[in-house]
Amino acid sequence: MSELLSGKYTGFISSAYAATFLILAIMIAWVWLVSRSRKAELAKLEADGLRRAGSKT
Amino acid sequence: MTVASQNPIASGLSALANPTRFLNLVRVVAWPLSLITLALFVVGLWMAFSVPDDYQQGRTVRIMFVHVPAVWLAMASYMVMVSGALGVLVWRHPLADVAARCAAPFGAAFTLIGLITGSIWGRPMWGTWWVWDARLTSFLILLIIYLGLMALWKAIEEPAVAARLSAVFVLVGALIIPIIKFSVDWFTTLHQSASVLKAGGPSLAPEFLYPLLVMALAFLFLFTTLHLMAMRNEILRRQIRSLQRRVVREARGI
């Protein structure tokens, strides 16, 4: 790792890795946040649906 | 219903046609896949920064360990979309459209990583950030195709029409993959020709090849994990839509 932090091309190497892991992190965060919101939305709808079904019987 | 009781592996892809069964499968494999991905990245990065300097490229050879896997996955994602498109048009598999649709954003992201890291690598090695040669231009076209397909999927409201129309465009766009692959052989480009995926085996020295393969495996596992989870998100979105419609129908019926 010390090799990365010294030398002539440090800026190029670290910015390539930074760009890569920034985009990968955005991908992971996007999937995770969408998953959370979908599950919450589905749980809410199912709860509403159950109440609706319950009120009919 | 459990995965084991339905034995989806034994009954093959058709067993996964049932979204509930697919959701159960994702629930089972998500954590193991995430842990394998993390372990591969840790080992891959450790190997990547333990390699000696290249005699020509010096330390910048380390950029290869993110650039090349990203480029491979950019093209592999497209092949996932192609198989999804065939699944839609030929076999009418219910999850084929979901698989194709969910691969597009990741393919676009990997293509973007390939373009950015390639550009950053090109500056010290070629003396330029960008050149309009066959390899770089065809890869930029791949990004545009990905973005176009994502827009197409979003633009068409009716899911069946969106699925079939996009599938046709995915197959037409697949022409770019061999063009990217062979552009370095067919045309004079600044980009080097293949040194791993080529006839006669890799010409890359083992001390560079092994970290590259581990990083490629890490990217592949990351894609697989995220793709399965994105497919789950898409199935949930469809379930939410049908539930909302049912709620509206019931409200009108009352």
PDB file of N, CA, C and O in Angstrom, chain A residues 1 3-4 6-13 15-17 19-21 23-24 27-28 30-32 34-39 41-42 45-46 48-49 52-53 56, chain B residues 41 45 48-49 51 59-60 62-63 65-66 105-106 109-110 112-113 116-117 120 123-124 129 219 222 226 229-230 232-234 236-237 239-240 243-244 247 250:
ATOM      1  N   MET A   1       0.829  -1.212   0.000  1.00  0.00           N
ATOM      2  CA  MET A   1       0.000   0.000   0.000  1.00  0.00           C
ATOM      3  C   MET A   1       0.864   1.263   0.000  1.00  0.00           C
ATOM      4  O   MET A   1       0.488   2.265  -0.585  1.00  0.00           O
ATOM      5  N   GLU A   3       3.468   1.746  -1.598  1.00  0.00           N
ATOM      6  CA  GLU A   3       3.862   2.055  -2.973  1.00  0.00           C
ATOM      7  C   GLU A   3       2.847   2.955  -3.661  1.00  0.00           C
ATOM      8  O   GLU A   3       3.198   3.774  -4.480  1.00  0.00           O
ATOM      9  N   LEU A   4       1.571   2.745  -3.276  1.00  0.00           N
ATOM     10  CA  LEU A   4       0.509   3.548  -3.883  1.00  0.00           C
ATOM     11  C   LEU A   4       0.647   5.018  -3.475  1.00  0.00           C
ATOM     12  O   LEU A   4       0.361   5.916  -4.251  1.00  0.00           O
ATOM     13  N   SER A   6       3.271   6.737  -2.713  1.00  0.00           N
ATOM     14  CA  SER A   6       4.456   7.486  -3.105  1.00  0.00           C
ATOM     15  C   SER A   6       4.661   7.279  -4.599  1.00  0.00           C
ATOM     16  O   SER A   6       4.097   6.375  -5.198  1.00  0.00           O
ATOM     17  N   GLY A   7       5.486   8.115  -5.179  1.00  0.00           N
ATOM     18  CA  GLY A   7       5.835   7.892  -6.574  1.00  0.00           C
ATOM     19  C   GLY A   7       5.168   8.841  -7.534  1.00  0.00           C
ATOM     20  O   GLY A   7       4.252   9.584  -7.190  1.00  0.00           O
ATOM     21  N   LYS A   8       5.612   8.707  -8.769  1.00  0.00           N
ATOM     22  CA  LYS A   8       5.280   9.670  -9.811  1.00  0.00           C
ATOM     23  C   LYS A   8       3.802   9.622 -10.229  1.00  0.00           C
ATOM     24  O   LYS A   8       3.218  10.644 -10.546  1.00  0.00           O
ATOM     25  N   TYR A   9       3.240   8.430 -10.252  1.00  0.00           N
ATOM     26  CA  TYR A   9       1.892   8.284 -10.819  1.00  0.00           C
ATOM     27  C   TYR A   9       0.811   8.092  -9.764  1.00  0.00           C
ATOM     28  O   TYR A   9      -0.284   7.632 -10.077  1.00  0.00           O
ATOM     29  N   THR A  10       1.138   8.430  -8.519  1.00  0.00           N
ATOM     30  CA  THR A  10       0.198   8.213  -7.418  1.00  0.00           C
ATOM     31  C   THR A  10      -1.174   8.809  -7.711  1.00  0.00           C
ATOM     32  O   THR A  10      -2.201   8.166  -7.498  1.00  0.00           O
ATOM     33  N   GLY A  11      -1.177  10.036  -8.230  1.00  0.00           N
ATOM     34  CA  GLY A  11      -2.437  10.723  -8.513  1.00  0.00           C
ATOM     35  C   GLY A  11      -3.296   9.957  -9.499  1.00  0.00           C
ATOM     36  O   GLY A  11      -4.505   9.801  -9.300  1.00  0.00           O
ATOM     37  N   PHE A  12      -2.660   9.445 -10.549  1.00  0.00           N
ATOM     38  CA  PHE A  12      -3.409   8.699 -11.575  1.00  0.00           C
ATOM     39  C   PHE A  12      -3.966   7.399 -11.000  1.00  0.00           C
ATOM     40  O   PHE A  12      -5.132   7.066 -11.215  1.00  0.00           O
ATOM     41  N   ILE A  13      -3.106   6.665 -10.272  1.00  0.00           N
ATOM     42  CA  ILE A  13      -3.539   5.370  -9.736  1.00  0.00           C
ATOM     43  C   ILE A  13      -4.650   5.566  -8.702  1.00  0.00           C
ATOM     44  O   ILE A  13      -5.694   4.912  -8.771  1.00  0.00           O
ATOM     45  N   SER A  15      -6.677   8.082  -8.291  1.00  0.00           N
ATOM     46  CA  SER A  15      -7.948   8.590  -8.825  1.00  0.00           C
ATOM     47  C   SER A  15      -8.683   7.501  -9.612  1.00  0.00           C
ATOM     48  O   SER A  15      -9.917   7.456  -9.597  1.00  0.00           O
ATOM     49  N   ALA A  16      -7.953   6.594 -10.277  1.00  0.00           N
ATOM     50  CA  ALA A  16      -8.617   5.478 -10.974  1.00  0.00           C
ATOM     51  C   ALA A  16      -9.330   4.573  -9.970  1.00  0.00           C
ATOM     52  O   ALA A  16     -10.490   4.192 -10.177  1.00  0.00           O
ATOM     53  N   TYR A  17      -8.644   4.270  -8.860  1.00  0.00           N
ATOM     54  CA  TYR A  17      -9.272   3.417  -7.837  1.00  0.00           C
ATOM     55  C   TYR A  17     -10.427   4.147  -7.149  1.00  0.00           C
ATOM     56  O   TYR A  17     -11.473   3.549  -6.872  1.00  0.00           O
ATOM     57  N   ALA A  19     -12.358   6.516  -8.394  1.00  0.00           N
ATOM     58  CA  ALA A  19     -13.508   6.580  -9.313  1.00  0.00           C
ATOM     59  C   ALA A  19     -14.222   5.231  -9.350  1.00  0.00           C
ATOM     60  O   ALA A  19     -15.451   5.156  -9.284  1.00  0.00           O
ATOM     61  N   THR A  20     -13.427   4.154  -9.426  1.00  0.00           N
ATOM     62  CA  THR A  20     -14.013   2.809  -9.475  1.00  0.00           C
ATOM     63  C   THR A  20     -14.857   2.536  -8.242  1.00  0.00           C
ATOM     64  O   THR A  20     -16.029   2.155  -8.339  1.00  0.00           O
ATOM     65  N   PHE A  21     -14.251   2.761  -7.055  1.00  0.00           N
ATOM     66  CA  PHE A  21     -14.968   2.384  -5.845  1.00  0.00           C
ATOM     67  C   PHE A  21     -16.104   3.354  -5.522  1.00  0.00           C
ATOM     68  O   PHE A  21     -17.082   2.956  -4.883  1.00  0.00           O
ATOM     69  N   ILE A  23     -18.108   4.587  -7.905  1.00  0.00           N
ATOM     70  CA  ILE A  23     -19.212   4.095  -8.747  1.00  0.00           C
ATOM     71  C   ILE A  23     -19.765   2.777  -8.196  1.00  0.00           C
ATOM     72  O   ILE A  23     -20.980   2.577  -8.128  1.00  0.00           O
ATOM     73  N   LEU A  24     -18.867   1.880  -7.739  1.00  0.00           N
ATOM     74  CA  LEU A  24     -19.334   0.619  -7.151  1.00  0.00           C
ATOM     75  C   LEU A  24     -20.170   0.894  -5.895  1.00  0.00           C
ATOM     76  O   LEU A  24     -21.195   0.250  -5.669  1.00  0.00           O
ATOM     77  N   MET A  27     -23.589   2.000  -6.842  1.00  0.00           N
ATOM     78  CA  MET A  27     -24.388   0.840  -7.276  1.00  0.00           C
ATOM     79  C   MET A  27     -24.962   0.102  -6.067  1.00  0.00           C
ATOM     80  O   MET A  27     -26.153  -0.226  -6.019  1.00  0.00           O
ATOM     81  N   ILE A  28     -24.074  -0.172  -5.082  1.00  0.00           N
ATOM     82  CA  ILE A  28     -24.499  -0.933  -3.897  1.00  0.00           C
ATOM     83  C   ILE A  28     -25.560  -0.139  -3.120  1.00  0.00           C
ATOM     84  O   ILE A  28     -26.606  -0.677  -2.744  1.00  0.00           O
ATOM     85  N   TRP A  30     -27.542   2.193  -4.165  1.00  0.00           N
ATOM     86  CA  TRP A  30     -28.792   2.304  -4.937  1.00  0.00           C
ATOM     87  C   TRP A  30     -29.648   1.043  -4.750  1.00  0.00           C
ATOM     88  O   TRP A  30     -30.847   1.121  -4.428  1.00  0.00           O
ATOM     89  N   VAL A  31     -29.019  -0.131  -4.919  1.00  0.00           N
ATOM     90  CA  VAL A  31     -29.765  -1.394  -4.788  1.00  0.00           C
ATOM     91  C   VAL A  31     -30.314  -1.519  -3.367  1.00  0.00           C
ATOM     92  O   VAL A  31     -31.481  -1.895  -3.162  1.00  0.00           O
ATOM     93  N   TRP A  32     -29.496  -1.175  -2.387  1.00  0.00           N
ATOM     94  CA  TRP A  32     -29.905  -1.329  -0.989  1.00  0.00           C
ATOM     95  C   TRP A  32     -31.054  -0.381  -0.632  1.00  0.00           C
ATOM     96  O   TRP A  32     -32.041  -0.783  -0.004  1.00  0.00           O
ATOM     97  N   VAL A  34     -33.231   1.098  -2.698  1.00  0.00           N
ATOM     98  CA  VAL A  34     -34.450   0.706  -3.416  1.00  0.00           C
ATOM     99  C   VAL A  34     -35.091  -0.489  -2.719  1.00  0.00           C
ATOM    100  O   VAL A  34     -36.305  -0.536  -2.508  1.00  0.00           O
ATOM    101  N   SER A  35     -34.252  -1.464  -2.328  1.00  0.00           N
ATOM    102  CA  SER A  35     -34.756  -2.653  -1.648  1.00  0.00           C
ATOM    103  C   SER A  35     -35.508  -2.274  -0.369  1.00  0.00           C
ATOM    104  O   SER A  35     -36.595  -2.770  -0.100  1.00  0.00           O
ATOM    105  N   ARG A  36     -34.896  -1.366   0.386  1.00  0.00           N
ATOM    106  CA  ARG A  36     -35.530  -0.944   1.649  1.00  0.00           C
ATOM    107  C   ARG A  36     -36.873  -0.274   1.412  1.00  0.00           C
ATOM    108  O   ARG A  36     -37.864  -0.568   2.077  1.00  0.00           O
ATOM    109  N   SER A  37     -36.901   0.636   0.434  1.00  0.00           N
ATOM    110  CA  SER A  37     -38.151   1.378   0.207  1.00  0.00           C
ATOM    111  C   SER A  37     -39.250   0.458  -0.355  1.00  0.00           C
ATOM    112  O   SER A  37     -40.410   0.586   0.002  1.00  0.00           O
ATOM    113  N   ARG A  38     -38.863  -0.490  -1.240  1.00  0.00           N
ATOM    114  CA  ARG A  38     -39.853  -1.431  -1.797  1.00  0.00           C
ATOM    115  C   ARG A  38     -40.458  -2.294  -0.693  1.00  0.00           C
ATOM    116  O   ARG A  38     -41.660  -2.522  -0.647  1.00  0.00           O
ATOM    117  N   LYS A  39     -39.569  -2.804   0.195  1.00  0.00           N
ATOM    118  CA  LYS A  39     -40.064  -3.680   1.265  1.00  0.00           C
ATOM    119  C   LYS A  39     -41.019  -2.915   2.180  1.00  0.00           C
ATOM    120  O   LYS A  39     -42.056  -3.453   2.585  1.00  0.00           O
ATOM    121  N   GLU A  41     -42.799  -0.283   1.379  1.00  0.00           N
ATOM    122  CA  GLU A  41     -44.032   0.016   0.639  1.00  0.00           C
ATOM    123  C   GLU A  41     -44.945  -1.214   0.578  1.00  0.00           C
ATOM    124  O   GLU A  41     -46.158  -1.126   0.777  1.00  0.00           O
ATOM    125  N   LEU A  42     -44.307  -2.369   0.327  1.00  0.00           N
ATOM    126  CA  LEU A  42     -45.076  -3.617   0.229  1.00  0.00           C
ATOM    127  C   LEU A  42     -45.695  -3.974   1.580  1.00  0.00           C
ATOM    128  O   LEU A  42     -46.864  -4.380   1.644  1.00  0.00           O
ATOM    129  N   LEU A  45     -48.673  -1.713   2.122  1.00  0.00           N
ATOM    130  CA  LEU A  45     -49.810  -2.124   1.285  1.00  0.00           C
ATOM    131  C   LEU A  45     -50.455  -3.404   1.788  1.00  0.00           C
ATOM    132  O   LEU A  45     -51.671  -3.530   1.805  1.00  0.00           O
ATOM    133  N   GLU A  46     -49.598  -4.358   2.188  1.00  0.00           N
ATOM    134  CA  GLU A  46     -50.138  -5.625   2.677  1.00  0.00           C
ATOM    135  C   GLU A  46     -50.919  -5.416   3.970  1.00  0.00           C
ATOM    136  O   GLU A  46     -51.963  -6.026   4.177  1.00  0.00           O
ATOM    137  N   ASP A  48     -52.489  -2.661   4.759  1.00  0.00           N
ATOM    138  CA  ASP A  48     -53.751  -2.041   4.333  1.00  0.00           C
ATOM    139  C   ASP A  48     -54.701  -3.097   3.767  1.00  0.00           C
ATOM    140  O   ASP A  48     -55.889  -3.120   4.078  1.00  0.00           O
ATOM    141  N   GLY A  49     -54.135  -3.962   2.923  1.00  0.00           N
ATOM    142  CA  GLY A  49     -54.934  -5.018   2.282  1.00  0.00           C
ATOM    143  C   GLY A  49     -55.546  -5.942   3.314  1.00  0.00           C
ATOM    144  O   GLY A  49     -56.716  -6.320   3.204  1.00  0.00           O
ATOM    145  N   ARG A  52     -58.371  -4.284   4.928  1.00  0.00           N
ATOM    146  CA  ARG A  52     -59.498  -4.248   4.017  1.00  0.00           C
ATOM    147  C   ARG A  52     -60.225  -5.602   3.990  1.00  0.00           C
ATOM    148  O   ARG A  52     -61.428  -5.678   4.088  1.00  0.00           O
ATOM    149  N   ALA A  53     -59.419  -6.666   3.875  1.00  0.00           N
ATOM    150  CA  ALA A  53     -59.999  -8.007   3.847  1.00  0.00           C
ATOM    151  C   ALA A  53     -60.690  -8.315   5.165  1.00  0.00           C
ATOM    152  O   ALA A  53     -61.780  -8.879   5.199  1.00  0.00           O
ATOM    153  N   LYS A  56     -64.151  -6.800   5.584  1.00  0.00           N
ATOM    154  CA  LYS A  56     -65.224  -7.381   4.779  1.00  0.00           C
ATOM    155  C   LYS A  56     -65.849  -8.588   5.464  1.00  0.00           C
ATOM    156  O   LYS A  56     -67.007  -8.872   5.267  1.00  0.00           O
TER     157      LYS A  56
ATOM    158  N   PHE B  41     -12.642  -9.105  -2.924  1.00  0.00           N
ATOM    159  CA  PHE B  41     -12.110  -7.748  -3.068  1.00  0.00           C
ATOM    160  C   PHE B  41     -10.915  -7.532  -2.141  1.00  0.00           C
ATOM    161  O   PHE B  41      -9.923  -6.922  -2.541  1.00  0.00           O
ATOM    162  N   LEU B  45      -7.411  -6.836  -3.865  1.00  0.00           N
ATOM    163  CA  LEU B  45      -6.741  -5.540  -3.678  1.00  0.00           C
ATOM    164  C   LEU B  45      -5.378  -5.741  -3.033  1.00  0.00           C
ATOM    165  O   LEU B  45      -4.405  -5.060  -3.380  1.00  0.00           O
ATOM    166  N   ALA B  48      -3.218  -6.886  -5.711  1.00  0.00           N
ATOM    167  CA  ALA B  48      -2.998  -5.821  -6.700  1.00  0.00           C
ATOM    168  C   ALA B  48      -1.894  -4.868  -6.262  1.00  0.00           C
ATOM    169  O   ALA B  48      -1.128  -4.364  -7.080  1.00  0.00           O
ATOM    170  N   PHE B  49      -1.824  -4.624  -4.947  1.00  0.00           N
ATOM    171  CA  PHE B  49      -0.817  -3.680  -4.468  1.00  0.00           C
ATOM    172  C   PHE B  49       0.461  -4.366  -4.005  1.00  0.00           C
ATOM    173  O   PHE B  49       1.364  -3.723  -3.496  1.00  0.00           O
ATOM    174  N   VAL B  51       2.021  -6.416  -6.294  1.00  0.00           N
ATOM    175  CA  VAL B  51       2.751  -6.773  -7.518  1.00  0.00           C
ATOM    176  C   VAL B  51       3.936  -5.820  -7.723  1.00  0.00           C
ATOM    177  O   VAL B  51       3.903  -4.673  -7.288  1.00  0.00           O
ATOM    178  N   ARG B  59       4.290   1.823 -12.088  1.00  0.00           N
ATOM    179  CA  ARG B  59       3.218   1.569 -11.111  1.00  0.00           C
ATOM    180  C   ARG B  59       1.832   1.643 -11.718  1.00  0.00           C
ATOM    181  O   ARG B  59       0.882   1.107 -11.153  1.00  0.00           O
ATOM    182  N   THR B  60       1.715   2.338 -12.839  1.00  0.00           N
ATOM    183  CA  THR B  60       0.366   2.518 -13.404  1.00  0.00           C
ATOM    184  C   THR B  60      -0.261   1.194 -13.833  1.00  0.00           C
ATOM    185  O   THR B  60      -1.452   1.139 -14.087  1.00  0.00           O
ATOM    186  N   ARG B  62      -1.079  -1.003 -12.066  1.00  0.00           N
ATOM    187  CA  ARG B  62      -2.115  -1.324 -11.062  1.00  0.00           C
ATOM    188  C   ARG B  62      -3.511  -0.883 -11.517  1.00  0.00           C
ATOM    189  O   ARG B  62      -4.514  -1.422 -11.037  1.00  0.00           O
ATOM    190  N   ILE B  63      -3.571   0.100 -12.394  1.00  0.00           N
ATOM    191  CA  ILE B  63      -4.883   0.546 -12.902  1.00  0.00           C
ATOM    192  C   ILE B  63      -5.564  -0.601 -13.666  1.00  0.00           C
ATOM    193  O   ILE B  63      -6.779  -0.715 -13.686  1.00  0.00           O
ATOM    194  N   PHE B  65      -5.936  -3.561 -12.795  1.00  0.00           N
ATOM    195  CA  PHE B  65      -6.713  -4.459 -11.934  1.00  0.00           C
ATOM    196  C   PHE B  65      -8.137  -3.953 -11.671  1.00  0.00           C
ATOM    197  O   PHE B  65      -8.957  -4.691 -11.125  1.00  0.00           O
ATOM    198  N   VAL B  66      -8.411  -2.709 -11.978  1.00  0.00           N
ATOM    199  CA  VAL B  66      -9.811  -2.255 -11.946  1.00  0.00           C
ATOM    200  C   VAL B  66     -10.348  -2.017 -13.362  1.00  0.00           C
ATOM    201  O   VAL B  66     -11.527  -2.256 -13.628  1.00  0.00           O
ATOM    202  N   PRO B 105     -28.406  -1.108 -15.805  1.00  0.00           N
ATOM    203  CA  PRO B 105     -27.715  -0.071 -15.036  1.00  0.00           C
ATOM    204  C   PRO B 105     -26.315  -0.492 -14.591  1.00  0.00           C
ATOM    205  O   PRO B 105     -25.402   0.335 -14.575  1.00  0.00           O
ATOM    206  N   PHE B 106     -26.142  -1.786 -14.287  1.00  0.00           N
ATOM    207  CA  PHE B 106     -24.819  -2.255 -13.863  1.00  0.00           C
ATOM    208  C   PHE B 106     -23.867  -2.273 -15.056  1.00  0.00           C
ATOM    209  O   PHE B 106     -22.696  -1.907 -14.927  1.00  0.00           O
ATOM    210  N   ALA B 109     -22.772   1.177 -15.553  1.00  0.00           N
ATOM    211  CA  ALA B 109     -21.811   1.595 -14.515  1.00  0.00           C
ATOM    212  C   ALA B 109     -20.424   0.998 -14.796  1.00  0.00           C
ATOM    213  O   ALA B 109     -19.407   1.702 -14.691  1.00  0.00           O
ATOM    214  N   PHE B 110     -20.372  -0.273 -15.170  1.00  0.00           N
ATOM    215  CA  PHE B 110     -19.074  -0.900 -15.472  1.00  0.00           C
ATOM    216  C   PHE B 110     -18.441  -0.263 -16.705  1.00  0.00           C
ATOM    217  O   PHE B 110     -17.223  -0.083 -16.772  1.00  0.00           O
ATOM    218  N   LEU B 112     -18.858   2.819 -17.646  1.00  0.00           N
ATOM    219  CA  LEU B 112     -18.369   4.124 -17.199  1.00  0.00           C
ATOM    220  C   LEU B 112     -17.043   3.971 -16.455  1.00  0.00           C
ATOM    221  O   LEU B 112     -16.102   4.744 -16.682  1.00  0.00           O
ATOM    222  N   ILE B 113     -16.951   2.959 -15.587  1.00  0.00           N
ATOM    223  CA  ILE B 113     -15.684   2.714 -14.873  1.00  0.00           C
ATOM    224  C   ILE B 113     -14.569   2.420 -15.886  1.00  0.00           C
ATOM    225  O   ILE B 113     -13.462   2.946 -15.786  1.00  0.00           O
ATOM    226  N   ILE B 116     -13.578   5.737 -17.603  1.00  0.00           N
ATOM    227  CA  ILE B 116     -12.871   6.679 -16.717  1.00  0.00           C
ATOM    228  C   ILE B 116     -11.459   6.165 -16.397  1.00  0.00           C
ATOM    229  O   ILE B 116     -10.477   6.885 -16.540  1.00  0.00           O
ATOM    230  N   THR B 117     -11.381   4.889 -15.969  1.00  0.00           N
ATOM    231  CA  THR B 117     -10.060   4.360 -15.594  1.00  0.00           C
ATOM    232  C   THR B 117      -9.149   4.249 -16.828  1.00  0.00           C
ATOM    233  O   THR B 117      -7.941   4.480 -16.718  1.00  0.00           O
ATOM    234  N   ILE B 120      -7.831   7.710 -17.424  1.00  0.00           N
ATOM    235  CA  ILE B 120      -6.814   8.069 -16.420  1.00  0.00           C
ATOM    236  C   ILE B 120      -5.501   7.311 -16.699  1.00  0.00           C
ATOM    237  O   ILE B 120      -4.413   7.835 -16.502  1.00  0.00           O
ATOM    238  N   ARG B 123      -3.612   8.852 -19.960  1.00  0.00           N
ATOM    239  CA  ARG B 123      -2.891  10.135 -19.844  1.00  0.00           C
ATOM    240  C   ARG B 123      -1.385   9.930 -19.624  1.00  0.00           C
ATOM    241  O   ARG B 123      -0.580  10.459 -20.405  1.00  0.00           O
ATOM    242  N   PRO B 124      -0.961   9.160 -18.598  1.00  0.00           N
ATOM    243  CA  PRO B 124       0.492   8.986 -18.433  1.00  0.00           C
ATOM    244  C   PRO B 124       1.123   8.045 -19.475  1.00  0.00           C
ATOM    245  O   PRO B 124       2.289   8.202 -19.807  1.00  0.00           O
ATOM    246  N   TRP B 129      -5.804  11.930 -22.738  1.00  0.00           N
ATOM    247  CA  TRP B 129      -6.941  11.398 -21.970  1.00  0.00           C
ATOM    248  C   TRP B 129      -7.865  10.582 -22.868  1.00  0.00           C
ATOM    249  O   TRP B 129      -8.500   9.644 -22.449  1.00  0.00           O
ATOM    250  N   PHE B 219     -15.347  -8.667  -9.173  1.00  0.00           N
ATOM    251  CA  PHE B 219     -16.316  -7.872  -9.940  1.00  0.00           C
ATOM    252  C   PHE B 219     -17.499  -8.743 -10.372  1.00  0.00           C
ATOM    253  O   PHE B 219     -18.647  -8.315 -10.330  1.00  0.00           O
ATOM    254  N   LEU B 222     -19.692  -9.412  -7.423  1.00  0.00           N
ATOM    255  CA  LEU B 222     -20.430  -8.195  -7.075  1.00  0.00           C
ATOM    256  C   LEU B 222     -21.603  -8.010  -8.033  1.00  0.00           C
ATOM    257  O   LEU B 222     -22.734  -7.736  -7.616  1.00  0.00           O
ATOM    258  N   LEU B 226     -25.522  -8.076  -6.908  1.00  0.00           N
ATOM    259  CA  LEU B 226     -26.350  -6.883  -7.113  1.00  0.00           C
ATOM    260  C   LEU B 226     -27.449  -7.141  -8.149  1.00  0.00           C
ATOM    261  O   LEU B 226     -28.569  -6.652  -8.006  1.00  0.00           O
ATOM    262  N   MET B 229     -30.222  -9.003  -6.498  1.00  0.00           N
ATOM    263  CA  MET B 229     -30.969  -8.122  -5.591  1.00  0.00           C
ATOM    264  C   MET B 229     -31.794  -7.099  -6.366  1.00  0.00           C
ATOM    265  O   MET B 229     -32.923  -6.759  -5.967  1.00  0.00           O
ATOM    266  N   ALA B 230     -31.256  -6.620  -7.470  1.00  0.00           N
ATOM    267  CA  ALA B 230     -32.018  -5.679  -8.306  1.00  0.00           C
ATOM    268  C   ALA B 230     -33.222  -6.382  -8.930  1.00  0.00           C
ATOM    269  O   ALA B 230     -34.298  -5.790  -9.071  1.00  0.00           O
ATOM    270  N   ARG B 232     -34.814  -8.831  -7.545  1.00  0.00           N
ATOM    271  CA  ARG B 232     -35.785  -8.922  -6.448  1.00  0.00           C
ATOM    272  C   ARG B 232     -36.530  -7.587  -6.303  1.00  0.00           C
ATOM    273  O   ARG B 232     -37.760  -7.567  -6.151  1.00  0.00           O
ATOM    274  N   ASN B 233     -35.774  -6.464  -6.366  1.00  0.00           N
ATOM    275  CA  ASN B 233     -36.409  -5.145  -6.268  1.00  0.00           C
ATOM    276  C   ASN B 233     -37.444  -4.940  -7.364  1.00  0.00           C
ATOM    277  O   ASN B 233     -38.517  -4.376  -7.127  1.00  0.00           O
ATOM    278  N   GLU B 234     -37.114  -5.409  -8.576  1.00  0.00           N
ATOM    279  CA  GLU B 234     -38.027  -5.237  -9.715  1.00  0.00           C
ATOM    280  C   GLU B 234     -39.289  -6.100  -9.530  1.00  0.00           C
ATOM    281  O   GLU B 234     -40.403  -5.652  -9.812  1.00  0.00           O
ATOM    282  N   LEU B 236     -40.525  -7.002  -6.650  1.00  0.00           N
ATOM    283  CA  LEU B 236     -41.301  -6.328  -5.598  1.00  0.00           C
ATOM    284  C   LEU B 236     -42.058  -5.131  -6.175  1.00  0.00           C
ATOM    285  O   LEU B 236     -43.207  -4.885  -5.820  1.00  0.00           O
ATOM    286  N   ARG B 237     -41.393  -4.381  -7.101  1.00  0.00           N
ATOM    287  CA  ARG B 237     -42.060  -3.224  -7.728  1.00  0.00           C
ATOM    288  C   ARG B 237     -43.310  -3.688  -8.469  1.00  0.00           C
ATOM    289  O   ARG B 237     -44.375  -3.071  -8.371  1.00  0.00           O
ATOM    290  N   GLN B 239     -45.027  -6.430  -7.853  1.00  0.00           N
ATOM    291  CA  GLN B 239     -46.025  -6.881  -6.864  1.00  0.00           C
ATOM    292  C   GLN B 239     -46.739  -5.674  -6.250  1.00  0.00           C
ATOM    293  O   GLN B 239     -47.958  -5.712  -6.038  1.00  0.00           O
ATOM    294  N   ILE B 240     -45.973  -4.605  -5.977  1.00  0.00           N
ATOM    295  CA  ILE B 240     -46.577  -3.391  -5.415  1.00  0.00           C
ATOM    296  C   ILE B 240     -47.609  -2.822  -6.389  1.00  0.00           C
ATOM    297  O   ILE B 240     -48.715  -2.457  -5.999  1.00  0.00           O
ATOM    298  N   LEU B 243     -50.719  -4.929  -6.387  1.00  0.00           N
ATOM    299  CA  LEU B 243     -51.462  -4.704  -5.140  1.00  0.00           C
ATOM    300  C   LEU B 243     -52.203  -3.366  -5.184  1.00  0.00           C
ATOM    301  O   LEU B 243     -53.373  -3.284  -4.783  1.00  0.00           O
ATOM    302  N   GLN B 244     -51.497  -2.335  -5.702  1.00  0.00           N
ATOM    303  CA  GLN B 244     -52.132  -1.012  -5.794  1.00  0.00           C
ATOM    304  C   GLN B 244     -53.354  -1.066  -6.707  1.00  0.00           C
ATOM    305  O   GLN B 244     -54.383  -0.471  -6.417  1.00  0.00           O
ATOM    306  N   VAL B 247     -56.158  -2.651  -4.890  1.00  0.00           N
ATOM    307  CA  VAL B 247     -56.749  -1.712  -3.934  1.00  0.00           C
ATOM    308  C   VAL B 247     -57.705  -0.766  -4.652  1.00  0.00           C
ATOM    309  O   VAL B 247     -58.822  -0.520  -4.195  1.00  0.00           O
ATOM    310  N   GLU B 250     -60.830  -2.679  -5.711  1.00  0.00           N
ATOM    311  CA  GLU B 250     -61.707  -2.935  -4.550  1.00  0.00           C
ATOM    312  C   GLU B 250     -62.431  -1.661  -4.123  1.00  0.00           C
ATOM    313  O   GLU B 250     -63.610  -1.680  -3.789  1.00  0.00           O
TER     314      GLU B 250
END
